[in-house]
Coordinates of C-alpha atoms in Angstrom, one line a residue:
Chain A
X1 CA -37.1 12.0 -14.9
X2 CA -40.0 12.9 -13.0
X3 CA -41.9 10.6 -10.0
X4 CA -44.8 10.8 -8.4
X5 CA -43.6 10.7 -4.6
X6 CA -46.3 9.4 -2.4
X7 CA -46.2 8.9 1.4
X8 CA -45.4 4.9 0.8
X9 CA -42.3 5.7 -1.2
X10 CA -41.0 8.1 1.1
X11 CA -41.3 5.5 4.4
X12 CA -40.5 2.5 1.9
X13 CA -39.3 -1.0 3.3
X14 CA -36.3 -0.3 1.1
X15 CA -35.1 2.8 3.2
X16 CA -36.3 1.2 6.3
X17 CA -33.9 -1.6 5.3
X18 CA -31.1 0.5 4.6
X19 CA -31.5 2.7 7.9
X20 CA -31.5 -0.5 9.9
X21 CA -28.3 -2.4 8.2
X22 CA -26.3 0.5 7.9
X23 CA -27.6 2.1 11.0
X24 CA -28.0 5.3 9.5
X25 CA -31.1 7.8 10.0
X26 CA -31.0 8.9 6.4
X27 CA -33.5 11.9 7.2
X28 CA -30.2 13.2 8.8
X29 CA -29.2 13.9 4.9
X30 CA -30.2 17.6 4.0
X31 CA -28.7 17.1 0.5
X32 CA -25.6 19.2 0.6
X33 CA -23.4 17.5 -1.8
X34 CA -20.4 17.9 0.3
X35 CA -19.8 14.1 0.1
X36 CA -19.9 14.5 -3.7
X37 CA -18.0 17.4 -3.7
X38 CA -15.1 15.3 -2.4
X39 CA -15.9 12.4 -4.3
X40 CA -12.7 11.0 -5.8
X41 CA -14.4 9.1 -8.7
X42 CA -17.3 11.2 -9.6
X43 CA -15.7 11.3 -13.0
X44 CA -16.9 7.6 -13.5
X45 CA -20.2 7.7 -11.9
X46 CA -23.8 8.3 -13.2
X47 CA -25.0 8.5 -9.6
X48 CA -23.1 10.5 -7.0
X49 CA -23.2 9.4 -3.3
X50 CA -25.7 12.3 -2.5
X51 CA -28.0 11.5 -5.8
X52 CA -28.0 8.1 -4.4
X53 CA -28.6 8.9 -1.0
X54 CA -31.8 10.9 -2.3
X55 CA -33.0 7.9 -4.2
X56 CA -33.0 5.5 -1.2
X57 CA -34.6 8.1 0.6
X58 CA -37.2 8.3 -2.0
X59 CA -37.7 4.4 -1.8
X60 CA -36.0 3.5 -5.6
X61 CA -34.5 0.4 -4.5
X62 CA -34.4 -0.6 -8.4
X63 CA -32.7 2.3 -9.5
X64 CA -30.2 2.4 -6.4
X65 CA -29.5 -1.2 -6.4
X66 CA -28.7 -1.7 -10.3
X67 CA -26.8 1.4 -10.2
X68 CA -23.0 0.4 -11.4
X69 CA -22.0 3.7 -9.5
X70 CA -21.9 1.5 -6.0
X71 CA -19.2 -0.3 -7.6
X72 CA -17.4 2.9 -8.4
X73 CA -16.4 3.7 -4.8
X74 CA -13.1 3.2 -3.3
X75 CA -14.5 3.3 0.0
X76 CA -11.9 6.4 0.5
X77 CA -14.1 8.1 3.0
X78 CA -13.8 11.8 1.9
X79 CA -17.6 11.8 2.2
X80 CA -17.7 10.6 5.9
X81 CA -15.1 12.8 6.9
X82 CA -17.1 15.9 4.9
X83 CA -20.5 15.4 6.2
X84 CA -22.2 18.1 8.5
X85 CA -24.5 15.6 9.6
X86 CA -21.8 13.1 10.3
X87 CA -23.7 10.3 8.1
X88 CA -21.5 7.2 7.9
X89 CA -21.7 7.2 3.8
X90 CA -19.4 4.3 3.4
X91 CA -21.6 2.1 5.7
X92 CA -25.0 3.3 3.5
X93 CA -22.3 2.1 0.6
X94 CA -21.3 -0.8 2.3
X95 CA -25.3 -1.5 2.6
X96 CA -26.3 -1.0 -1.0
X97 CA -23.7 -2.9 -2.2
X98 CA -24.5 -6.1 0.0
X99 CA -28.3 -5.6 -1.1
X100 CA -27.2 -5.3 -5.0
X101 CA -25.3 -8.3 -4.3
X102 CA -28.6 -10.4 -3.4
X103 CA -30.6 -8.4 -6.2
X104 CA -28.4 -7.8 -8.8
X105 CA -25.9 -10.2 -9.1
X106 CA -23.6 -8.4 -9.7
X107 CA -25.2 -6.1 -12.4
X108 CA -22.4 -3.7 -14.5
X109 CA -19.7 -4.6 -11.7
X110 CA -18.4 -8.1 -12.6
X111 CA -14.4 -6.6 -12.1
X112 CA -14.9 -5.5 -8.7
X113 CA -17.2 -7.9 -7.3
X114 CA -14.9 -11.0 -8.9
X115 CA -12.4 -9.1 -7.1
X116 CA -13.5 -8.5 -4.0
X117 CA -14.7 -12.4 -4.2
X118 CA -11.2 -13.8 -5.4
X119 CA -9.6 -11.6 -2.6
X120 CA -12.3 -13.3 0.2
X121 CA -11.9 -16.9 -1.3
X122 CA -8.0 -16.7 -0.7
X123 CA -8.3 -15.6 2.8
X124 CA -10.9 -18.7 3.4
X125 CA -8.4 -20.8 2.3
X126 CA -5.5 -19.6 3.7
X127 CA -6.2 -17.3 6.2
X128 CA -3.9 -15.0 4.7
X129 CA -4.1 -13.0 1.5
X130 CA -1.4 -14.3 -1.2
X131 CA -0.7 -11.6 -3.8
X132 CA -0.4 -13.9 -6.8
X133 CA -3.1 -16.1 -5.9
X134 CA -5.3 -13.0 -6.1
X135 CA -4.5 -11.4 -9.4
X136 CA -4.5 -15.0 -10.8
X137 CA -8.0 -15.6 -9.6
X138 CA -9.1 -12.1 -10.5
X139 CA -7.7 -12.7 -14.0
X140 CA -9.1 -16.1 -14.2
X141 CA -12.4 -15.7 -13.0
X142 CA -13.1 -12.2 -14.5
X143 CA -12.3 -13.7 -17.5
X144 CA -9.8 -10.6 -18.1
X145 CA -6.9 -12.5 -18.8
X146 CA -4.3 -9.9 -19.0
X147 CA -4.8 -7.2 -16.4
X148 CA -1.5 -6.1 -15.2
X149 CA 0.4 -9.0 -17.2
X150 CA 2.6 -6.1 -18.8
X151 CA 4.0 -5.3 -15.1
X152 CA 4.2 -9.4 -14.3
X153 CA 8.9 -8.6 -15.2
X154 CA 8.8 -5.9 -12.8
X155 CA 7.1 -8.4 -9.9
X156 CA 9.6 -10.7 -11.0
X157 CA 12.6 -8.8 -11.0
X158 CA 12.0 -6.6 -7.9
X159 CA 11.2 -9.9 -5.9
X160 CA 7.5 -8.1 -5.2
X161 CA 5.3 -11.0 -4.8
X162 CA 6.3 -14.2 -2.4
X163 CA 4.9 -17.4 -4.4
X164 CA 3.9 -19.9 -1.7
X165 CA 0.9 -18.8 0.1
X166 CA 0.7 -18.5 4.1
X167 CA -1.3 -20.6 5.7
X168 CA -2.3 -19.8 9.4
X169 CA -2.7 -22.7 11.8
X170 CA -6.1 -22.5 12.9
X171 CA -7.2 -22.7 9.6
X172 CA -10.0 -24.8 10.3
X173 CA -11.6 -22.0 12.8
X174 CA -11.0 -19.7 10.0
X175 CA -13.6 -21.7 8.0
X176 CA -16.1 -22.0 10.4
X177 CA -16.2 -18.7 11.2
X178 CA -16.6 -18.4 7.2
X179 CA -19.4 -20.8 7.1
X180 CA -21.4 -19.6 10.1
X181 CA -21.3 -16.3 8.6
X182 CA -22.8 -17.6 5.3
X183 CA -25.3 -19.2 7.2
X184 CA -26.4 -16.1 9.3
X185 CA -26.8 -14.1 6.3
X186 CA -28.5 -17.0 4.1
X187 CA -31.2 -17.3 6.7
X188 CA -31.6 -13.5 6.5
Chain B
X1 CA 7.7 0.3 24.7
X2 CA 6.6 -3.0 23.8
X3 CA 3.6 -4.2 21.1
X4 CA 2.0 -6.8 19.6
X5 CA 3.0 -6.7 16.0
X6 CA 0.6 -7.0 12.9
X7 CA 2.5 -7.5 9.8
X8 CA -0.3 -7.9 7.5
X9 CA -0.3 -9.5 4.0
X10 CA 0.9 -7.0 1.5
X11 CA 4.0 -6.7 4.2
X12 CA 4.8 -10.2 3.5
X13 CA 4.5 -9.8 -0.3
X14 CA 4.8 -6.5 -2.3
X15 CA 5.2 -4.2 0.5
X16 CA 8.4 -6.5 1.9
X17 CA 10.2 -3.1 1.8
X18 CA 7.8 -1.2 4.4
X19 CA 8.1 -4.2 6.6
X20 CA 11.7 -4.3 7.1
X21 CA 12.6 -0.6 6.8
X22 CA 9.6 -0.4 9.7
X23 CA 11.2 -2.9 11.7
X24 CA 14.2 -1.9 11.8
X25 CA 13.5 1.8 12.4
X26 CA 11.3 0.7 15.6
X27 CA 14.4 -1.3 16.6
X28 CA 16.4 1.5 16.2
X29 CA 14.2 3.5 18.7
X30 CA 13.8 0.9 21.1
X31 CA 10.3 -0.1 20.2
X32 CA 10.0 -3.8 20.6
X33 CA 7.6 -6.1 18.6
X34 CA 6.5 -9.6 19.5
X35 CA 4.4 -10.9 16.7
X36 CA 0.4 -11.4 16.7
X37 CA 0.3 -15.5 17.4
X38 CA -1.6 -16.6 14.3
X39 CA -2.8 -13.6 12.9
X40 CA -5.7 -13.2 10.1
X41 CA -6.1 -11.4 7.5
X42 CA -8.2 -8.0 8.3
X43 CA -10.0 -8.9 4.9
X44 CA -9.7 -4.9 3.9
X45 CA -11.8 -3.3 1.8
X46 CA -13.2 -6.6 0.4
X47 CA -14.8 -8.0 3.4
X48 CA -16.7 -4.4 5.0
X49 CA -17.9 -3.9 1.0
X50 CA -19.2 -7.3 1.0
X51 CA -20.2 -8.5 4.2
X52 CA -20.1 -6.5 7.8
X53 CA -19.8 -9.9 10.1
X54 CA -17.1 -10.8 7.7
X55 CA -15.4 -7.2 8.3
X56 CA -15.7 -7.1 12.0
X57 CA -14.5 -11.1 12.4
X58 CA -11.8 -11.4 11.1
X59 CA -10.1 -8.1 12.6
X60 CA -11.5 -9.2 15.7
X61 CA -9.6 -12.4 15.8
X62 CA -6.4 -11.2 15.2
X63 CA -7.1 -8.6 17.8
X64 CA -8.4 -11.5 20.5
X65 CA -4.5 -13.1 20.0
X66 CA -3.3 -9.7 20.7
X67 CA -5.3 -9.3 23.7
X68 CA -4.1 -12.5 25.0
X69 CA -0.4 -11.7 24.9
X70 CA -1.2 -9.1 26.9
X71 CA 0.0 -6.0 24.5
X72 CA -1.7 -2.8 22.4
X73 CA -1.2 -3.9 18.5
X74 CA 0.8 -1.6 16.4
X75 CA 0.7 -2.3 12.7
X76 CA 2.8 -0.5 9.2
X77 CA -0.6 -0.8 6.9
X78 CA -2.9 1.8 6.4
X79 CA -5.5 -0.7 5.3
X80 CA -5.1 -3.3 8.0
X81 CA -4.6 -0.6 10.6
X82 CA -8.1 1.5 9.7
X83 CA -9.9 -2.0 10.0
X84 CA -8.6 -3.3 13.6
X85 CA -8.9 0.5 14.7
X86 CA -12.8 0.6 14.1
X87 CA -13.6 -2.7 14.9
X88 CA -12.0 -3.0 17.9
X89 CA -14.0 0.3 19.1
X90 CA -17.3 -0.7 17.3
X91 CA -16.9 -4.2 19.5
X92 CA -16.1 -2.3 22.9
X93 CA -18.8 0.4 22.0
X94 CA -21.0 -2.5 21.8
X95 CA -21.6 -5.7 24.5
X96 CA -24.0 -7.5 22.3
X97 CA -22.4 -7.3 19.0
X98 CA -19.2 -8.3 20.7
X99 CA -21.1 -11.4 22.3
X100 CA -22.6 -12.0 18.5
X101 CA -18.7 -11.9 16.9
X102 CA -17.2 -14.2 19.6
X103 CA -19.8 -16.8 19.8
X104 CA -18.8 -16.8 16.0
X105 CA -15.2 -16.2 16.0
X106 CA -15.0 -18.7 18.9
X107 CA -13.3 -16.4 21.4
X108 CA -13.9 -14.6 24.7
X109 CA -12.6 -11.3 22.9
X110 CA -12.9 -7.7 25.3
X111 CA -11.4 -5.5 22.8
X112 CA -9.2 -4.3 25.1
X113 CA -5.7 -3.5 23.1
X114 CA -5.3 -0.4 21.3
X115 CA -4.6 -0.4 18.1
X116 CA -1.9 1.8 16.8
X117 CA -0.4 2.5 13.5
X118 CA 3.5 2.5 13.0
X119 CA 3.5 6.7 12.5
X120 CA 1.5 7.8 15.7
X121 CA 3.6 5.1 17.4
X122 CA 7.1 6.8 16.2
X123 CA 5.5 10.5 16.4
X124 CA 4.5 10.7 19.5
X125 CA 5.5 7.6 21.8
X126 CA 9.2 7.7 20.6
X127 CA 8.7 11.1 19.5
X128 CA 11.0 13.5 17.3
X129 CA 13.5 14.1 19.6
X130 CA 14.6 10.3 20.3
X131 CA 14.9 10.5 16.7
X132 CA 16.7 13.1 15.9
X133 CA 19.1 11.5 18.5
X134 CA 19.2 9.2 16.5
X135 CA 20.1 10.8 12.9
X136 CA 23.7 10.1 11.6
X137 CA 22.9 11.8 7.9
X138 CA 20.3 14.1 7.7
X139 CA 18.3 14.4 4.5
X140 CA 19.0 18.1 4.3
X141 CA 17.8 19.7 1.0
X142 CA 15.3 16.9 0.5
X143 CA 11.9 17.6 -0.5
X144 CA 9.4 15.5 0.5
X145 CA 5.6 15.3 -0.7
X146 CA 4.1 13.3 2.1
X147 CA 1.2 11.0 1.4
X148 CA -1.1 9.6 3.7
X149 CA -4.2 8.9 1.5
X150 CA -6.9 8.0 2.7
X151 CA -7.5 5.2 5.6
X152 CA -4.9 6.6 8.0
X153 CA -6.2 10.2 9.0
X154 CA -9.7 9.8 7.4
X155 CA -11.1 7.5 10.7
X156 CA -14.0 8.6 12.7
X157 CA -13.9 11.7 14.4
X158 CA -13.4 10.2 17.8
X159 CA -10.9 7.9 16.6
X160 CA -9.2 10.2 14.4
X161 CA -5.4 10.0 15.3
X162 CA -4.6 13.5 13.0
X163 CA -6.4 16.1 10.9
X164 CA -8.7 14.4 8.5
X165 CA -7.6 16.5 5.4
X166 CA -4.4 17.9 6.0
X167 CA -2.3 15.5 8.8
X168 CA 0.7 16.3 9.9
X169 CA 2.2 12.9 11.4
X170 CA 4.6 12.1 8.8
X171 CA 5.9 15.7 8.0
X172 CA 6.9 15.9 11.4
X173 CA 9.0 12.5 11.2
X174 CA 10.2 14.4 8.0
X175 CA 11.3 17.1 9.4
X176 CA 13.3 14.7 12.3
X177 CA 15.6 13.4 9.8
X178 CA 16.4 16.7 8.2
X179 CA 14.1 16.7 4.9
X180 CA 11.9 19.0 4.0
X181 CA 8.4 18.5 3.8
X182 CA 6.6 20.2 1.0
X183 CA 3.0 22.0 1.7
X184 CA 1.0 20.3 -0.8
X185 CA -3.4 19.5 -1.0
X186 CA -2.9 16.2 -1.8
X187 CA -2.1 14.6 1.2
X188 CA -4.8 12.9 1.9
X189 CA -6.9 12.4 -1.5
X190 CA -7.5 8.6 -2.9
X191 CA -4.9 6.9 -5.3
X192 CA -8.0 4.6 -6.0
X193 CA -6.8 1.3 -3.7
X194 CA -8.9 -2.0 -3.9
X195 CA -9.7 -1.0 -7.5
X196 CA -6.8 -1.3 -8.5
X197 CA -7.4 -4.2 -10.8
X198 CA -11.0 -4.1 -11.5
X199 CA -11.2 -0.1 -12.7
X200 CA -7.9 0.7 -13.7
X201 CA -8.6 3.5 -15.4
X202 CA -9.8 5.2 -12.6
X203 CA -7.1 4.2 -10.6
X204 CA -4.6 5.7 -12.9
X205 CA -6.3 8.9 -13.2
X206 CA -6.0 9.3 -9.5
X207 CA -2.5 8.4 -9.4
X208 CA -1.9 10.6 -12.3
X209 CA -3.5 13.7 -10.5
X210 CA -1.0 12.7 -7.3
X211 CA 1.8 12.5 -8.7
X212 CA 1.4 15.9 -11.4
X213 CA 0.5 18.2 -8.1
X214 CA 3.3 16.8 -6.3
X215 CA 5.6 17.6 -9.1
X216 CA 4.2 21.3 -9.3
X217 CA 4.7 21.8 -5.7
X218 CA 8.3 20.6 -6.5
X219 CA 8.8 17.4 -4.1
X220 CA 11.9 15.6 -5.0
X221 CA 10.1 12.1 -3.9
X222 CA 6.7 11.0 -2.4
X223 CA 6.7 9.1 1.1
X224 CA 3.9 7.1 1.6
X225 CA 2.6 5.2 4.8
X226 CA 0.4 2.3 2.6
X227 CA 1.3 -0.6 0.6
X228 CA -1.6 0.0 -1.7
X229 CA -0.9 3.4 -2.3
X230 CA 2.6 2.7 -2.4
X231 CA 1.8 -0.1 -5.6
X232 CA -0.2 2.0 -7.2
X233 CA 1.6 5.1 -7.7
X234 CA 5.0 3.4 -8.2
X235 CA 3.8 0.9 -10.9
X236 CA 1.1 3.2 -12.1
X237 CA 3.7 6.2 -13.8
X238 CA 3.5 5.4 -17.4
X239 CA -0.1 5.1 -17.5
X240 CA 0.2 8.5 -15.0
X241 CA 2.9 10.1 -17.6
X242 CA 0.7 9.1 -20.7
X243 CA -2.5 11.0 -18.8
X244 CA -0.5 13.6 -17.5
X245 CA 0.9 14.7 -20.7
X246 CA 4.3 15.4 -19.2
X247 CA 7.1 13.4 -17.3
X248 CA 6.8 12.8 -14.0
X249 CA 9.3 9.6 -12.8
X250 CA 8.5 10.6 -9.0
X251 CA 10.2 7.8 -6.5
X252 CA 7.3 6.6 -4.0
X253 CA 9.0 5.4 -0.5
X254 CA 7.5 3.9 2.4
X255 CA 8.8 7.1 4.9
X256 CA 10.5 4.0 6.8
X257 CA 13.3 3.8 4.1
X258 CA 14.0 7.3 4.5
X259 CA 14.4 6.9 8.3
X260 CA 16.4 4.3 7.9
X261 CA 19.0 5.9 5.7
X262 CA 18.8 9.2 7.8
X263 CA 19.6 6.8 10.6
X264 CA 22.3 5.4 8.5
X265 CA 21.1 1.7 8.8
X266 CA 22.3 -1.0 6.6
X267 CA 21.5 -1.0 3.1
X268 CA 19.7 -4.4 3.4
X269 CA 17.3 -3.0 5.8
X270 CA 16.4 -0.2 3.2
X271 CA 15.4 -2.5 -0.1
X272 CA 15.6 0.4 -2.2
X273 CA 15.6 -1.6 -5.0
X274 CA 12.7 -3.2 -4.4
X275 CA 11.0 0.3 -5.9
X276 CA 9.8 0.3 -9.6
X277 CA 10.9 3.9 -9.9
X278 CA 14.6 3.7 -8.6
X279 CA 15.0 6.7 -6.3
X280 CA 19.2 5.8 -6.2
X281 CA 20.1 8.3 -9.1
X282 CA 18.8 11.3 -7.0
X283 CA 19.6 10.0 -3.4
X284 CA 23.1 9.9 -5.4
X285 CA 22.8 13.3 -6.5
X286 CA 22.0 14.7 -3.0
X287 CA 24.7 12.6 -1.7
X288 CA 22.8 10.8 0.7
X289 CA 24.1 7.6 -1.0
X290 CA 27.3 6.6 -2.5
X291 CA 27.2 5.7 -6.2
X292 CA 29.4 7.3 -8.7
X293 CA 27.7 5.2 -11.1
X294 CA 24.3 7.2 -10.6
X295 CA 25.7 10.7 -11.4

């Protein structure tokens, strides 16, 4: 693939953007590839965290922000702890991913976003994460019916999940706080 | 040695068995616990990969009740423990953001407690000799892979409580209750975590990889200091076998069960049969426990 790199794609909004939200000078990032190096699921990824690093430094917010590789990441942190520079990878992650979110809704990554989004909705409700209320919701609203159903006896025998959900008492803060948030970053 | 305790969710679901082997260890060392008032979900890896005021409130509440009962928080879960960790410095480091979080969280919040998981606490507060004392059956011949993956040692530099890629803290408690801890390169590599629904695949791979260099550097079981990683690479083993291409049946155990049975605790503090690989057939076979029917 080969770009023409002008002076406005290499001081983009886009990396602007990024540097600001994440807090990160991303000319710190001399392209070593330690963070890749490391990378526990570069087996599953088109882009690796230093290919994508290079792209928002080159201003391809389209490219970076469809990418399905973001959704790829466990968020381990071999690549923090690896970095020279000290560049805090996970938070650039952290970044793209809340800017795909926006863009690309949620482009090649409806399992882990549905996740992440039945695992947030249960906490707003209860304040507390419920185990079975999250893989239900995951099932149900990933539309993946099945995941982990063939380990539902061994839940059941070993007593592994509790079935009634916790619910804190100052629930209603909880929301609020949920709410305000949504607000804050709707206004953004 | 008193803390304000933060039990987390998995502790009150799947990893039940970390939370009362942990508790009852820390009794048995005289650490006492007095539980976070109304604590919150630290909304893990879902909330900082989705939304960063989401990440820093609601660790940030649970840390404000703490701070009013006056004690430093120690907590059993990787997860929950990497979270209040790094916000509660990211909110001291930084007056404004902690006036933006409390105006939203509704609190007057100084991030003053310090935030400690259950191994540093038991390794170097207790430390090994109080619990050595406190061995009645050492594990002796034992040979334990010990697993910290990823979100325990892997902070920050200046909030790192260990090496980042080859810690130490749980060997040492090893080595208190007479096991031996193997020298592996796995210690601290990812078993895949918060995907473990969404990209299972992946997650099994990892697990796979684990549990296949544990078994060549001969570990009898794997101790683990995580409920996720402790899920995943106990309920992950077929699909592990199956990528593996060879059988592997490792027992994965939070470390606290294996204190507790070196400390010769109750059997209903140990919930060794809560784990999907049952480790009782070899514990027989060492004679650490008392089965006939497992020889």
């Amino acid at each position: 693939m080969r770009r023409e790199l002008s002076d406005k794609a290499l001081h983009s909004e886009f990396r602007l953007t990024v540097e600001k939200m994440s807090g990160q000078n991303l000319s710190d990032c001399y392209q070593c590839g330690k963070c890749s190096g490391g990378c526990p699921v570069l087996p599953d990824v088109k882009h690796s965290p230093n290919q994508l690093i290079r792209m928002v430094q080159f201003g391809l917010a389209d490219d970076v922000l469809s990418s399905e590789s973001l959704w790829c990441c466990t968020a381990c942190g071999t690549c923090n702890g690896r970095c020279p520079m000290g560049v805090d990878i996970v938070r650039i992650m952290d970044t793209l991913r809340s800017l795909a979110e926006d863009v690309y809704k949620p482009h090649g990554a409806l399992e882990v976003w549905t996740f992440y989004q039945s695992f947030l909705d249960c906490v707003r409700q209860f304040g507390r994460l419920n185990e079975i209320g999250l893989m239900g919701g995951y099932n149900i609203n990933s539309g993946r019916l099945w995941t982990n159903m063939i380990k539902a006896p061994w839940f059941i025998l070993k007593n592994k999940l509790t079935v009634s959900p916790h619910t804190i008492k100052r629930i209603d803060r909880l929301r609020r706080v949920f709410e305000r948030i949504e607000q804050i970053e709707e206004s953004k | 040695m008193k803390y304000a305790y933060y039990p987390g969710c998995s502790l009150l679901g799947s990893g039940a068995e970390y939370a009362v082997s942990g508790e009852a260890v820390l009794d048995a060392v005289g650490v006492e616990l007095e539980e976070i008032d109304d604590w919150v979900c630290c909304g893990a890896t879902a909330a900082h990969a989705t939304s960063h005021l989401l990440s820093l409130a609601l660790p940030a509440i649970t840390c404000a009740a703490a701070e009013k009962q006056g004690l430093d928080v120690l907590t059993c879960c990787a997860a929950c423990y990497s979270r209040l960790r790094q916000v509660s410095a990211d909110l001291q480091e930084d007056p404004d953001l902690r006036a933006r979080v409390n105006e939203i969280i509704e609190e007057d919040f100084q991030a003053t407690p310090r935030v400690l998981h259950i191994t540093e606490v038991l390794r170097r507060d207790v430390g090994v000799e109080a619990i050595r004392e406190r061995v009645t059956k050492p594990l002796t011949g034992l040979k334990v892979a010990c697993y910290y993956g990823c979100l325990i040692a892997r902070m920050p530099e200046e909030l790192r409580i260990d090496d980042a890629e080859y810690p130490m803290l749980m060997d040492d408690l090893m080595s208190a209750i007479g096991a031996e801890p193997v020298d592996w390169p796995y210690k601290t590599e990812c078993c895949g975590a918060a995907l473990t629904l969404a990209r299972q695949k992946t997650v099994h791979r990892l697990c796979s990889e684990i549990l296949k260099i544990a078994k060549q550097n001969e570990a009898d079981v794997l101790v683990v200091a995580c409920p996720l990683c402790q899920a995943n690479l106990d309920m992950y083993q077929t699909e592990a076998e199956k990528l593996a291409g060879e059988r592997l049946s490792i027992p994965v155990l939070y470390f606290t069960q294996l204190m507790a049975l070196a400390m010769g605790l109750d059997s209903d503090k140990l919930c060794l049969e809560k784990l999907i690989v049952d480790p009782m057939p070899l514990l027989a076979k060492k004679g650490f426990v008392v089965g006939e029917a497992y020889l």
